Amino acid sequence: KAGVTQTPRYLIKTRGQQVTLSCSPISGHRSVSWYQQTPGQGLQFLFEYFSETQRNKGNFPGRFSGRQFSNSRSEMNVSTLELGDSALYLCASSLEGSPDTQYFGPGTRLTVL
Amino acid sequence: QQQVKQSPQSLIVQKGGISIINCAYENTAFDYFPWYQQFPGKGPALLIAIRPDVSEKKEGRFTISFNKSAKQFSLHIMDSQPGDSATYFCAASMNNYGQNFVFGPGTRLSVLP
């Protein structure tokens, strides 16, 4: 069974640009969550999608947005990039109501110059 | 109140020794407490998890001890091996409404051969 895949794995952008990251969940998993990981702030929850609806949202500015498609694939978008957005962005998928089935992808390393 | 505190920040243990990592939380609504293991370049992977209706859970060399009244839980790694060298994160969530994990800051474990 294929794991969670994230594309691209590495990305370099400059301040002010926008970026879109993609996540393909494990087959059958309809819940997709996004996290930001930085050395200073650790792992922070961005948002969670289920059945194409945002169900939970973390404490991030509106520049961070996401969506989920009917096949459960998800994208997150960051507009007007800032230097502080440099981080590892992790996607996780799980079965509904079953946190023991949450699996993380390898992440997308975003560097903002 | 959403914070999860974790200590120590780093830990060095001899092969065969016991590694102990502690976490504390404030929000009594949390009802699911997982531990994740992360190797460099990889996403976190679920190691073991516990719910507050039990005080201890053991899976192989890994044990979670849970103290509901003190709002604390800990991970014990018995017979630590060099392959256990990784960063460990405790987390907490309220599982009645989607996947929204609050992570501790992480503990970098080094097991010396």
Tab-separated table of C-alpha atoms in Angstrom:
chain	number	residue	atom	x	y	z
A	1	LYS	CA	0.000	0.000	0.000
A	2	ALA	CA	1.515	3.324	-1.037
A	3	GLY	CA	2.139	5.854	1.693
A	4	VAL	CA	1.351	9.540	1.776
A	5	THR	CA	3.103	11.325	-1.059
A	6	GLN	CA	3.962	15.000	-1.174
A	7	THR	CA	5.165	17.046	-4.099
A	8	PRO	CA	7.438	18.745	-4.605
A	9	ARG	CA	9.941	17.567	-1.984
A	10	TYR	CA	11.970	20.766	-2.141
A	11	LEU	CA	11.047	24.260	-3.169
A	12	ILE	CA	12.862	27.580	-3.217
A	13	LYS	CA	10.875	30.785	-3.529
A	14	THR	CA	11.467	34.475	-2.934
A	15	ARG	CA	9.583	36.819	-0.642
A	16	GLY	CA	6.243	37.952	-1.996
A	17	GLN	CA	5.727	34.938	-4.225
A	18	GLN	CA	3.076	32.314	-3.672
A	19	VAL	CA	3.429	28.562	-3.526
A	20	THR	CA	1.199	25.509	-3.854
A	21	LEU	CA	2.053	22.199	-2.224
A	22	SER	CA	0.357	18.920	-3.029
A	23	CYS	CA	-0.510	15.877	-0.944
A	24	SER	CA	-1.861	12.499	-2.039
A	25	PRO	CA	-3.237	10.535	0.917
A	26	ILE	CA	-3.155	6.796	1.459
A	27	SER	CA	-5.869	5.092	-0.542
A	28	GLY	CA	-9.104	5.087	1.452
A	29	HIS	CA	-8.039	7.873	3.798
A	30	ARG	CA	-10.412	10.809	3.561
A	31	SER	CA	-8.996	12.981	6.336
A	32	VAL	CA	-5.968	15.075	5.397
A	33	SER	CA	-4.127	17.351	7.818
A	34	TRP	CA	-1.307	19.800	7.230
A	35	TYR	CA	1.425	20.761	9.687
A	36	GLN	CA	4.293	23.227	9.622
A	37	GLN	CA	7.551	22.103	11.217
A	38	THR	CA	10.286	24.588	12.127
A	39	PRO	CA	13.226	24.353	14.551
A	40	GLY	CA	11.845	27.219	16.617
A	41	GLN	CA	8.125	26.464	16.747
A	42	GLY	CA	8.150	22.689	16.276
A	43	LEU	CA	5.170	20.966	14.717
A	44	GLN	CA	2.174	23.236	14.369
A	45	PHE	CA	-1.238	22.300	13.037
A	46	LEU	CA	-2.349	24.255	9.985
A	47	PHE	CA	-5.687	22.734	8.972
A	48	GLU	CA	-7.581	19.533	8.386
A	49	TYR	CA	-9.844	18.572	5.525
A	50	PHE	CA	-12.449	15.861	5.323
A	51	SER	CA	-14.787	15.247	2.403
A	52	GLU	CA	-13.615	18.437	0.680
A	53	THR	CA	-14.483	20.561	3.739
A	54	GLN	CA	-12.113	22.298	6.116
A	55	ARG	CA	-12.981	20.836	9.485
A	56	ASN	CA	-10.284	22.286	11.726
A	57	LYS	CA	-7.984	25.267	11.437
A	58	GLY	CA	-4.889	26.199	13.368
A	59	ASN	CA	-3.682	29.629	14.352
A	60	PHE	CA	-2.115	30.760	11.089
A	61	PRO	CA	-2.768	33.909	9.043
A	62	GLY	CA	-5.127	33.897	6.093
A	63	ARG	CA	-2.155	33.704	3.719
A	64	PHE	CA	-2.242	29.991	4.428
A	65	SER	CA	-5.092	28.209	2.720
A	66	GLY	CA	-5.931	24.772	1.487
A	67	ARG	CA	-8.429	22.650	-0.295
A	68	GLN	CA	-9.335	19.048	-0.814
A	69	PHE	CA	-10.543	17.413	-3.976
A	70	SER	CA	-13.157	14.718	-4.430
A	71	ASN	CA	-10.422	12.050	-4.638
A	72	SER	CA	-9.165	13.227	-1.202
A	73	ARG	CA	-5.995	14.731	-2.624
A	74	SER	CA	-5.199	18.025	-0.971
A	75	GLU	CA	-3.288	21.174	-1.757
A	76	MET	CA	-2.138	23.976	0.468
A	77	ASN	CA	-1.302	27.449	-0.747
A	78	VAL	CA	0.776	30.149	0.853
A	79	SER	CA	0.487	33.605	-0.660
A	80	THR	CA	2.803	36.577	-0.224
A	81	LEU	CA	5.613	34.463	1.153
A	82	GLU	CA	7.661	35.731	4.090
A	83	LEU	CA	11.103	34.611	5.231
A	84	GLY	CA	9.485	33.054	8.299
A	85	ASP	CA	7.473	30.707	6.118
A	86	SER	CA	10.608	28.669	5.491
A	87	ALA	CA	9.766	25.289	6.979
A	88	LEU	CA	9.038	21.645	6.395
A	89	TYR	CA	5.381	21.273	5.492
A	90	LEU	CA	3.983	17.902	6.426
A	91	CYS	CA	0.802	16.293	5.244
A	92	ALA	CA	-0.878	13.458	7.132
A	93	SER	CA	-3.810	11.294	6.204
A	94	SER	CA	-6.039	9.049	8.283
A	95	LEU	CA	-9.279	7.150	8.350
A	96	GLU	CA	-12.237	9.037	9.761
A	97	GLY	CA	-12.355	8.888	13.552
A	98	SER	CA	-9.222	6.752	13.770
A	99	PRO	CA	-6.150	8.722	14.866
A	100	ASP	CA	-4.141	5.488	15.125
A	101	THR	CA	-4.237	5.364	11.338
A	102	GLN	CA	-2.602	8.777	10.869
A	103	TYR	CA	0.415	8.551	8.614
A	104	PHE	CA	2.678	11.437	7.668
A	105	GLY	CA	4.273	12.064	4.319
A	106	PRO	CA	7.963	12.945	3.969
A	107	GLY	CA	7.168	16.645	3.749
A	108	THR	CA	7.964	19.511	1.397
A	109	ARG	CA	10.967	21.589	2.394
A	110	LEU	CA	10.162	25.231	1.512
A	111	THR	CA	12.920	27.803	1.560
A	112	VAL	CA	11.990	31.465	1.177
A	113	LEU	CA	14.816	33.781	0.151
B	1	GLN	CA	-4.109	25.704	27.597
B	2	GLN	CA	-3.497	24.042	24.257
B	3	GLN	CA	0.208	23.575	25.002
B	4	VAL	CA	1.964	20.267	25.498
B	5	LYS	CA	5.243	20.524	27.377
B	6	GLN	CA	8.016	17.993	26.819
B	7	SER	CA	11.324	17.255	28.523
B	8	PRO	CA	14.195	16.776	28.200
B	9	GLN	CA	15.088	18.622	25.023
B	10	SER	CA	17.864	16.128	24.349
B	11	LEU	CA	18.879	12.807	25.836
B	12	ILE	CA	21.968	10.638	25.561
B	13	VAL	CA	21.706	7.018	26.637
B	14	GLN	CA	24.055	4.073	26.465
B	15	LYS	CA	23.032	1.026	24.431
B	16	GLY	CA	20.903	-1.237	26.599
B	17	GLY	CA	19.824	1.582	28.884
B	18	ILE	CA	16.372	3.018	29.537
B	19	SER	CA	15.285	6.229	27.810
B	20	ILE	CA	12.569	8.255	29.524
B	21	ILE	CA	10.791	11.247	28.001
B	22	ASN	CA	8.121	13.188	29.859
B	23	CYS	CA	5.185	15.284	28.718
B	24	ALA	CA	2.563	17.387	30.453
B	25	TYR	CA	-0.665	18.973	29.251
B	26	GLU	CA	-3.262	21.379	30.596
B	27	ASN	CA	-6.403	20.787	28.576
B	28	THR	CA	-8.445	18.047	30.246
B	29	ALA	CA	-10.504	17.662	27.075
B	30	PHE	CA	-7.595	15.890	25.395
B	31	ASP	CA	-8.450	12.215	25.047
B	32	TYR	CA	-5.759	10.743	22.830
B	33	PHE	CA	-2.029	10.837	23.536
B	34	PRO	CA	0.339	9.488	20.859
B	35	TRP	CA	4.098	9.395	20.640
B	36	TYR	CA	5.746	9.938	17.277
B	37	GLN	CA	9.259	9.071	16.150
B	38	GLN	CA	10.980	11.092	13.451
B	39	PHE	CA	14.212	10.300	11.639
B	40	PRO	CA	16.081	12.975	9.661
B	41	GLY	CA	14.509	13.558	6.261
B	42	LYS	CA	11.366	11.630	7.154
B	43	GLY	CA	7.923	12.512	8.411
B	44	PRO	CA	6.920	11.555	11.963
B	45	ALA	CA	5.708	7.985	12.429
B	46	LEU	CA	3.291	6.813	15.110
B	47	LEU	CA	5.109	4.777	17.722
B	48	ILE	CA	2.539	4.091	20.416
B	49	ALA	CA	-0.566	5.827	21.757
B	50	ILE	CA	-2.771	5.781	24.837
B	51	ARG	CA	-6.194	6.969	25.904
B	52	PRO	CA	-6.879	8.322	29.415
B	53	ASP	CA	-8.896	5.310	30.524
B	54	VAL	CA	-5.711	3.264	31.024
B	55	SER	CA	-2.585	4.066	33.035
B	56	GLU	CA	-0.063	2.118	31.023
B	57	LYS	CA	0.375	0.623	27.583
B	58	LYS	CA	3.262	-1.502	26.426
B	59	GLU	CA	4.280	-2.448	22.893
B	60	GLY	CA	7.548	-4.315	22.680
B	61	ARG	CA	10.317	-2.173	24.158
B	62	PHE	CA	8.092	0.925	24.266
B	63	THR	CA	5.819	1.781	27.200
B	64	ILE	CA	3.573	4.766	27.837
B	65	SER	CA	2.771	5.630	31.437
B	66	PHE	CA	-0.203	7.932	31.916
B	67	ASN	CA	-1.129	9.896	35.046
B	68	LYS	CA	-4.518	11.503	34.507
B	69	SER	CA	-4.642	13.371	37.804
B	70	ALA	CA	-1.226	14.930	37.237
B	71	LYS	CA	-1.956	15.497	33.538
B	72	GLN	CA	1.340	13.885	32.628
B	73	PHE	CA	2.451	11.023	30.427
B	74	SER	CA	5.803	9.544	29.611
B	75	LEU	CA	7.525	7.284	27.120
B	76	HIS	CA	9.917	4.614	28.321
B	77	ILE	CA	12.211	2.890	25.843
B	78	MET	CA	13.695	-0.249	27.360
B	79	ASP	CA	16.962	-1.758	26.131
B	80	SER	CA	17.623	1.322	23.993
B	81	GLN	CA	19.416	0.643	20.708
B	82	PRO	CA	21.447	2.895	18.398
B	83	GLY	CA	18.638	2.493	15.846
B	84	ASP	CA	16.328	4.268	18.303
B	85	SER	CA	18.328	7.473	17.826
B	86	ALA	CA	15.728	9.916	16.523
B	87	THR	CA	13.556	12.813	17.611
B	88	TYR	CA	10.506	11.874	19.667
B	89	PHE	CA	7.372	13.965	19.887
B	90	CYS	CA	4.492	13.571	22.300
B	91	ALA	CA	1.133	14.891	21.201
B	92	ALA	CA	-2.434	15.266	22.354
B	93	SER	CA	-5.765	15.625	20.620
B	94	MET	CA	-9.482	15.770	21.164
B	95	ASN	CA	-10.609	13.028	18.894
B	96	ASN	CA	-14.269	13.812	18.910
B	97	TYR	CA	-13.852	16.288	16.099
B	98	GLY	CA	-11.328	15.370	13.462
B	99	GLN	CA	-7.563	15.165	13.562
B	100	ASN	CA	-6.016	18.185	15.249
B	101	PHE	CA	-2.876	17.282	17.127
B	102	VAL	CA	-0.982	19.530	19.522
B	103	PHE	CA	2.659	18.422	19.559
B	104	GLY	CA	5.317	18.797	22.208
B	105	PRO	CA	8.592	20.485	21.143
B	106	GLY	CA	10.422	17.181	20.716
B	107	THR	CA	13.275	15.279	22.348
B	108	ARG	CA	16.384	14.367	20.416
B	109	LEU	CA	17.524	10.947	21.596
B	110	SER	CA	21.020	9.639	20.936
B	111	VAL	CA	21.814	6.065	21.878
B	112	LEU	CA	25.532	5.419	22.069
B	113	PRO	CA	26.855	2.025	20.893
